[in-house]
Amino acid sequence: LLVAPVPYGYGAHPGAWIETLNRLMALDAAAIVPGHGPVMHDWSYAKRIQGVLGSIRSQVADAVKAGATSEEAFARTDVERFEKEFAGGDGQRLRAFRDFFVRDAINRSYQEAKGEMAEE
């Protein structure tokens, strides 16, 4: 669920990911051990993941409602603010964010919006 410093989302189900993070954050945890990255002591990173997933899902759903193809939905989805938030000025982190999170999050959000979730 949590990988830092940038999220990893290959094959993810964005809606379920958000819901699962809600259930996880309901726990009174003193420490959160992500799949990669430093031990966390609050839920701020999880909330950032929810924020980017929610933004992507919302933008893609709007694109689908407007009749966009998956390529058009990808082109319309603005993640610039989140690129800065997760990658800062680090080119390697930016590539990881785009290649291992954004691309699949948009694709899977498109599938969710169309009601046609493919098995990965």
Coordinates of N, CA, C and O in Angstrom, one line a residue:
L1 N 0.8 -1.2 0.0 CA 0.0 0.0 0.0 C 0.8 1.3 0.0 O 0.5 2.2 -0.6
L2 N 1.9 1.2 0.7 CA 2.8 2.4 0.8 C 4.2 2.0 0.4 O 4.8 1.1 1.0
V3 N 4.7 2.8 -0.5 CA 6.1 2.7 -1.0 C 6.6 4.1 -1.1 O 5.9 4.9 -1.7
A4 N 7.8 4.4 -0.6 CA 8.3 5.7 -0.6 C 9.7 5.7 -1.1 O 10.4 4.7 -1.1
P5 N 10.2 6.8 -1.8 CA 9.6 8.1 -1.7 C 8.6 8.4 -2.7 O 7.9 9.5 -2.7
V6 N 8.4 7.5 -3.7 CA 7.3 7.7 -4.7 C 6.4 6.5 -4.7 O 6.9 5.4 -4.4
P7 N 5.1 6.6 -4.9 CA 4.3 5.4 -4.8 C 4.5 4.5 -6.0 O 5.0 4.9 -7.1
Y8 N 4.2 3.3 -5.8 CA 4.3 2.2 -6.9 C 2.9 1.7 -7.1 O 2.3 1.2 -6.1
G9 N 2.4 1.7 -8.3 CA 1.0 1.4 -8.5 C 0.7 0.4 -9.7 O -0.4 0.4 -10.2
Y10 N 1.7 -0.4 -10.1 CA 1.4 -1.3 -11.2 C 0.3 -2.2 -10.9 O 0.3 -2.9 -9.8
G11 N -0.7 -2.3 -11.7 CA -1.8 -3.2 -11.5 C -2.7 -2.9 -10.4 O -3.6 -3.7 -10.0
A12 N -2.6 -1.7 -9.9 CA -3.5 -1.2 -8.8 C -4.9 -1.1 -9.1 O -5.3 -0.9 -10.3
H13 N -5.7 -1.1 -8.1 CA -7.2 -0.8 -8.2 C -7.3 0.5 -7.4 O -7.5 0.5 -6.2
P14 N -7.2 1.7 -8.1 CA -7.2 3.0 -7.4 C -8.3 3.2 -6.3 O -8.1 3.7 -5.2
G15 N -9.5 2.9 -6.7 CA -10.6 3.0 -5.8 C -10.5 2.2 -4.5 O -10.6 2.7 -3.4
A16 N -10.1 0.9 -4.7 CA -9.9 0.0 -3.6 C -8.7 0.4 -2.8 O -8.7 0.3 -1.5
W17 N -7.7 1.0 -3.4 CA -6.5 1.5 -2.7 C -6.9 2.6 -1.8 O -6.5 2.6 -0.6
I18 N -7.7 3.5 -2.2 CA -8.1 4.6 -1.4 C -8.9 4.1 -0.2 O -8.6 4.5 1.0
E19 N -9.8 3.2 -0.4 CA -10.6 2.6 0.6 C -9.8 1.8 1.6 O -10.0 1.9 2.9
T20 N -8.8 1.1 1.2 CA -8.0 0.3 2.0 C -7.1 1.2 2.9 O -6.9 1.0 4.1
L21 N -6.6 2.3 2.3 CA -5.8 3.3 3.1 C -6.7 3.9 4.2 O -6.3 4.1 5.3
N22 N -8.0 4.2 3.9 CA -8.9 4.7 4.9 C -9.0 3.7 6.1 O -8.9 4.1 7.3
R23 N -9.1 2.4 5.8 CA -9.2 1.4 6.9 C -7.9 1.3 7.6 O -7.9 1.2 8.9
L24 N -6.8 1.4 6.9 CA -5.5 1.3 7.6 C -5.3 2.5 8.5 O -4.8 2.4 9.6
M25 N -5.7 3.7 8.0 CA -5.5 4.9 8.8 C -6.4 5.0 10.0 O -6.1 5.7 10.9
A26 N -7.4 4.1 10.1 CA -8.3 4.1 11.2 C -7.6 3.4 12.4 O -8.0 3.5 13.5
L27 N -6.5 2.7 12.1 CA -5.7 2.1 13.2 C -4.9 3.2 13.9 O -4.4 4.1 13.4
D28 N -4.7 2.9 15.2 CA -3.9 3.8 16.0 C -2.5 3.3 16.0 O -2.0 2.7 17.0
A29 N -1.8 3.5 14.9 CA -0.4 3.0 14.8 C 0.6 4.0 15.2 O 0.5 5.2 14.9
A30 N 1.6 3.5 15.9 CA 2.7 4.4 16.3 C 3.8 4.4 15.3 O 4.6 5.4 15.2
A31 N 3.8 3.4 14.4 CA 4.8 3.3 13.4 C 4.2 2.6 12.2 O 3.4 1.6 12.3
I32 N 4.5 3.1 11.0 CA 4.0 2.5 9.7 C 5.2 2.1 9.0 O 6.1 2.9 8.7
V33 N 5.3 0.8 8.6 CA 6.5 0.3 7.9 C 6.1 0.1 6.4 O 5.3 -0.8 6.1
P34 N 6.5 1.0 5.5 CA 6.2 0.8 4.1 C 6.9 -0.3 3.4 O 7.9 -0.8 4.0
G35 N 6.5 -0.7 2.2 CA 7.2 -1.7 1.5 C 8.6 -1.3 1.1 O 9.5 -2.1 1.1
H36 N 8.8 0.0 0.9 CA 10.1 0.6 0.7 C 10.1 1.9 1.3 O 9.1 2.6 1.3
G37 N 11.2 2.4 1.8 CA 11.3 3.7 2.4 C 11.4 3.7 3.9 O 11.3 2.6 4.5
P38 N 11.5 4.8 4.5 CA 11.7 4.9 6.0 C 10.4 4.6 6.7 O 9.3 4.8 6.2
V39 N 10.6 4.2 8.0 CA 9.5 4.0 8.9 C 8.8 5.3 9.0 O 9.4 6.4 9.2
M40 N 7.5 5.3 9.0 CA 6.7 6.6 9.1 C 6.0 6.6 10.5 O 5.6 5.5 11.0
H41 N 5.8 7.8 11.0 CA 5.2 7.9 12.3 C 3.9 8.7 12.3 O 3.4 9.1 13.4
D42 N 3.4 8.9 11.1 CA 2.1 9.6 11.0 C 1.5 9.2 9.6 O 2.2 8.5 8.9
W43 N 0.3 9.6 9.4 CA -0.4 9.2 8.1 C -0.3 10.2 7.0 O -1.0 10.1 6.0
S44 N 0.6 11.1 7.1 CA 0.7 12.2 6.1 C 1.0 11.7 4.7 O 0.5 12.1 3.7
Y45 N 1.9 10.7 4.6 CA 2.3 10.1 3.3 C 1.1 9.4 2.7 O 0.8 9.5 1.5
A46 N 0.4 8.6 3.6 CA -0.8 7.9 3.1 C -1.8 8.8 2.6 O -2.5 8.6 1.5
K47 N -2.0 10.0 3.2 CA -3.0 11.0 2.8 C -2.5 11.6 1.5 O -3.4 11.9 0.6
R48 N -1.2 11.7 1.3 CA -0.7 12.2 0.0 C -1.0 11.2 -1.2 O -1.4 11.6 -2.3
I49 N -0.9 10.0 -0.9 CA -1.2 8.9 -1.8 C -2.7 9.0 -2.2 O -3.1 9.0 -3.3
Q50 N -3.5 9.1 -1.2 CA -5.0 9.2 -1.4 C -5.3 10.5 -2.3 O -6.1 10.4 -3.1
G51 N -4.6 11.6 -2.0 CA -4.8 12.8 -2.7 C -4.5 12.6 -4.2 O -5.3 13.1 -5.1
V52 N -3.4 12.1 -4.5 CA -3.0 11.9 -5.9 C -3.9 10.9 -6.6 O -4.4 11.1 -7.7
L53 N -4.3 9.8 -5.9 CA -5.2 8.8 -6.5 C -6.6 9.4 -6.7 O -7.2 9.2 -7.8
G54 N -7.0 10.2 -5.8 CA -8.4 10.8 -5.9 C -8.4 11.8 -7.0 O -9.4 11.9 -7.8
S55 N -7.3 12.6 -7.2 CA -7.2 13.6 -8.3 C -7.2 12.9 -9.6 O -8.0 13.3 -10.5
I56 N -6.4 11.9 -9.7 CA -6.4 11.1 -11.0 C -7.7 10.5 -11.3 O -8.2 10.6 -12.4
R57 N -8.3 9.8 -10.4 CA -9.6 9.2 -10.6 C -10.7 10.2 -11.0 O -11.5 10.0 -11.9
S58 N -10.7 11.4 -10.4 CA -11.7 12.4 -10.7 C -11.5 12.9 -12.1 O -12.4 13.1 -12.9
Q59 N -10.2 13.3 -12.4 CA -9.9 13.8 -13.8 C -10.2 12.8 -14.9 O -10.8 13.1 -15.9
V60 N -9.9 11.6 -14.6 CA -10.1 10.5 -15.6 C -11.6 10.3 -15.8 O -12.1 10.1 -16.9
A61 N -12.3 10.2 -14.7 CA -13.8 10.0 -14.7 C -14.4 11.2 -15.6 O -15.3 10.9 -16.4
D62 N -14.0 12.4 -15.4 CA -14.5 13.5 -16.2 C -14.2 13.3 -17.6 O -15.1 13.6 -18.5
A63 N -13.0 12.9 -17.9 CA -12.6 12.6 -19.3 C -13.5 11.5 -19.9 O -13.9 11.7 -21.1
V64 N -13.7 10.5 -19.2 CA -14.6 9.4 -19.7 C -16.0 9.9 -20.0 O -16.6 9.6 -21.0
K65 N -16.5 10.7 -19.1 CA -17.9 11.2 -19.2 C -17.9 12.1 -20.5 O -19.0 12.2 -21.1
A66 N -16.8 12.7 -20.9 CA -16.7 13.5 -22.1 C -16.5 12.7 -23.3 O -16.3 13.3 -24.4
G67 N -16.3 11.4 -23.2 CA -16.1 10.5 -24.3 C -14.7 10.3 -24.7 O -14.4 9.8 -25.8
A68 N -13.8 10.6 -23.8 CA -12.3 10.5 -24.2 C -11.9 9.1 -24.3 O -12.4 8.2 -23.6
T69 N -11.0 8.8 -25.2 CA -10.3 7.5 -25.3 C -9.3 7.5 -24.1 O -9.0 8.5 -23.4
S70 N -8.7 6.3 -23.9 CA -7.7 6.2 -22.8 C -6.5 7.1 -23.1 O -6.0 7.7 -22.2
E71 N -6.1 7.3 -24.3 CA -5.0 8.1 -24.7 C -5.4 9.6 -24.4 O -4.5 10.4 -23.9
E72 N -6.6 10.0 -24.7 CA -7.0 11.3 -24.5 C -7.2 11.6 -23.0 O -6.8 12.7 -22.5
A73 N -7.6 10.6 -22.2 CA -7.7 10.8 -20.8 C -6.3 11.0 -20.2 O -6.1 11.8 -19.3
F74 N -5.4 10.2 -20.7 CA -4.0 10.3 -20.2 C -3.5 11.7 -20.5 O -2.9 12.4 -19.6
A75 N -3.7 12.2 -21.6 CA -3.2 13.6 -22.0 C -3.9 14.7 -21.2 O -3.3 15.7 -20.9
R76 N -5.2 14.5 -20.8 CA -5.9 15.5 -20.0 C -5.6 15.5 -18.5 O -6.0 16.4 -17.8
T77 N -5.0 14.4 -18.1 CA -4.8 14.3 -16.6 C -3.6 15.1 -16.2 O -2.5 14.8 -16.6
D78 N -3.8 16.1 -15.3 CA -2.7 16.9 -14.9 C -2.2 16.5 -13.5 O -2.9 16.5 -12.5
V79 N -1.0 16.0 -13.5 CA -0.3 15.6 -12.2 C 0.9 16.4 -11.9 O 1.7 16.0 -11.0
E80 N 1.0 17.5 -12.5 CA 2.2 18.4 -12.3 C 2.5 18.7 -10.8 O 3.6 18.6 -10.3
R81 N 1.4 19.1 -10.1 CA 1.5 19.4 -8.7 C 2.1 18.2 -7.9 O 2.9 18.3 -7.0
F82 N 1.6 17.0 -8.2 CA 2.0 15.8 -7.5 C 3.4 15.4 -7.9 O 4.1 14.9 -7.1
E83 N 3.8 15.7 -9.2 CA 5.2 15.4 -9.6 C 6.1 16.2 -8.7 O 7.1 15.6 -8.2
K84 N 5.8 17.4 -8.4 CA 6.7 18.3 -7.6 C 6.6 17.8 -6.1 O 7.6 17.7 -5.4
E85 N 5.5 17.4 -5.7 CA 5.3 16.9 -4.3 C 6.0 15.6 -4.0 O 6.7 15.5 -3.0
F86 N 6.0 14.7 -5.0 CA 6.6 13.4 -4.7 C 8.1 13.3 -5.2 O 8.9 12.6 -4.6
A87 N 8.4 14.0 -6.3 CA 9.7 13.9 -6.8 C 10.6 15.1 -6.6 O 11.8 15.1 -6.7
G88 N 10.0 16.3 -6.3 CA 10.8 17.5 -6.1 C 11.6 17.8 -7.4 O 11.0 17.6 -8.5
G89 N 12.8 18.0 -7.3 CA 13.6 18.3 -8.5 C 14.5 17.1 -8.9 O 15.4 17.2 -9.7
D90 N 14.2 15.9 -8.3 CA 15.0 14.7 -8.6 C 14.5 14.0 -9.8 O 13.4 13.5 -9.8
G91 N 15.3 14.0 -10.9 CA 14.9 13.4 -12.1 C 14.6 11.9 -12.1 O 13.7 11.4 -12.7
Q92 N 15.4 11.2 -11.3 CA 15.2 9.7 -11.1 C 13.8 9.5 -10.4 O 13.1 8.6 -10.8
R93 N 13.5 10.2 -9.4 CA 12.2 10.0 -8.7 C 11.1 10.4 -9.7 O 10.0 9.8 -9.6
L94 N 11.3 11.5 -10.5 CA 10.3 11.9 -11.4 C 10.0 10.8 -12.4 O 8.8 10.5 -12.7
R95 N 11.0 10.2 -12.9 CA 10.8 9.1 -13.9 C 10.1 7.9 -13.2 O 9.2 7.3 -13.8
A96 N 10.5 7.6 -12.0 CA 9.8 6.5 -11.2 C 8.4 6.8 -11.0 O 7.5 6.0 -11.2
F97 N 8.1 8.1 -10.6 CA 6.7 8.5 -10.4 C 5.9 8.4 -11.6 O 4.8 7.8 -11.6
R98 N 6.4 8.8 -12.7 CA 5.7 8.8 -14.0 C 5.5 7.3 -14.5 O 4.4 6.9 -14.9
D99 N 6.6 6.6 -14.5 CA 6.6 5.3 -15.1 C 6.0 4.2 -14.3 O 5.4 3.2 -14.8
F100 N 6.1 4.3 -12.9 CA 5.7 3.2 -12.1 C 4.5 3.5 -11.2 O 4.0 2.7 -10.5
F101 N 3.9 4.7 -11.4 CA 2.7 5.1 -10.7 C 1.7 5.8 -11.6 O 0.6 5.3 -11.9
V102 N 2.1 6.9 -12.2 CA 1.1 7.7 -12.9 C 0.5 7.0 -14.1 O -0.7 6.9 -14.3
R103 N 1.4 6.4 -14.9 CA 0.9 5.7 -16.1 C -0.2 4.7 -15.8 O -1.2 4.6 -16.4
D104 N 0.1 3.8 -14.8 CA -0.8 2.8 -14.5 C -2.0 3.3 -13.7 O -3.1 2.8 -13.9
A105 N -1.8 4.3 -12.9 CA -2.9 4.8 -12.1 C -4.0 5.4 -13.1 O -5.2 5.3 -12.9
I106 N -3.5 6.1 -14.1 CA -4.4 6.7 -15.1 C -5.1 5.6 -15.9 O -6.3 5.6 -16.1
N107 N -4.3 4.6 -16.3 CA -4.9 3.5 -17.1 C -5.9 2.7 -16.3 O -7.0 2.4 -16.8
R108 N -5.6 2.4 -15.0 CA -6.5 1.6 -14.2 C -7.7 2.5 -13.8 O -8.9 2.0 -13.7
S109 N -7.5 3.8 -13.6 CA -8.7 4.7 -13.3 C -9.6 4.8 -14.5 O -10.8 4.8 -14.4
Y110 N -9.0 4.7 -15.7 CA -9.9 4.7 -16.9 C -10.7 3.4 -17.0 O -11.9 3.5 -17.2
Q111 N -10.1 2.3 -16.7 CA -10.8 1.1 -16.6 C -11.9 1.1 -15.6 O -13.0 0.6 -15.8
E112 N -11.6 1.6 -14.4 CA -12.7 1.8 -13.4 C -13.8 2.6 -13.9 O -15.0 2.2 -13.7
A113 N -13.5 3.7 -14.5 CA -14.5 4.7 -14.9 C -15.4 4.0 -16.0 O -16.6 4.3 -16.1
K114 N -14.8 3.2 -16.8 CA -15.5 2.5 -17.9 C -16.3 1.2 -17.4 O -17.1 0.7 -18.1
G115 N -15.9 0.8 -16.1 CA -16.5 -0.4 -15.6 C -16.0 -1.6 -16.2 O -16.6 -2.7 -16.3
E116 N -14.7 -1.6 -16.7 CA -14.1 -2.7 -17.4 C -12.7 -2.9 -16.9 O -11.7 -2.9 -17.6
M117 N -12.6 -3.3 -15.6 CA -11.3 -3.5 -15.0 C -10.7 -4.8 -15.5 O -11.3 -5.9 -15.3
A118 N -9.6 -4.7 -16.2 CA -8.8 -5.8 -16.7 C -8.0 -6.5 -15.6 O -7.6 -5.8 -14.7
E119 N -7.9 -7.8 -15.7 CA -7.0 -8.5 -14.8 C -5.6 -8.2 -15.2 O -5.3 -8.2 -16.4
E120 N -4.7 -8.0 -14.2 CA -3.3 -7.8 -14.5 C -2.5 -9.0 -14.2 O -2.8 -9.8 -13.3

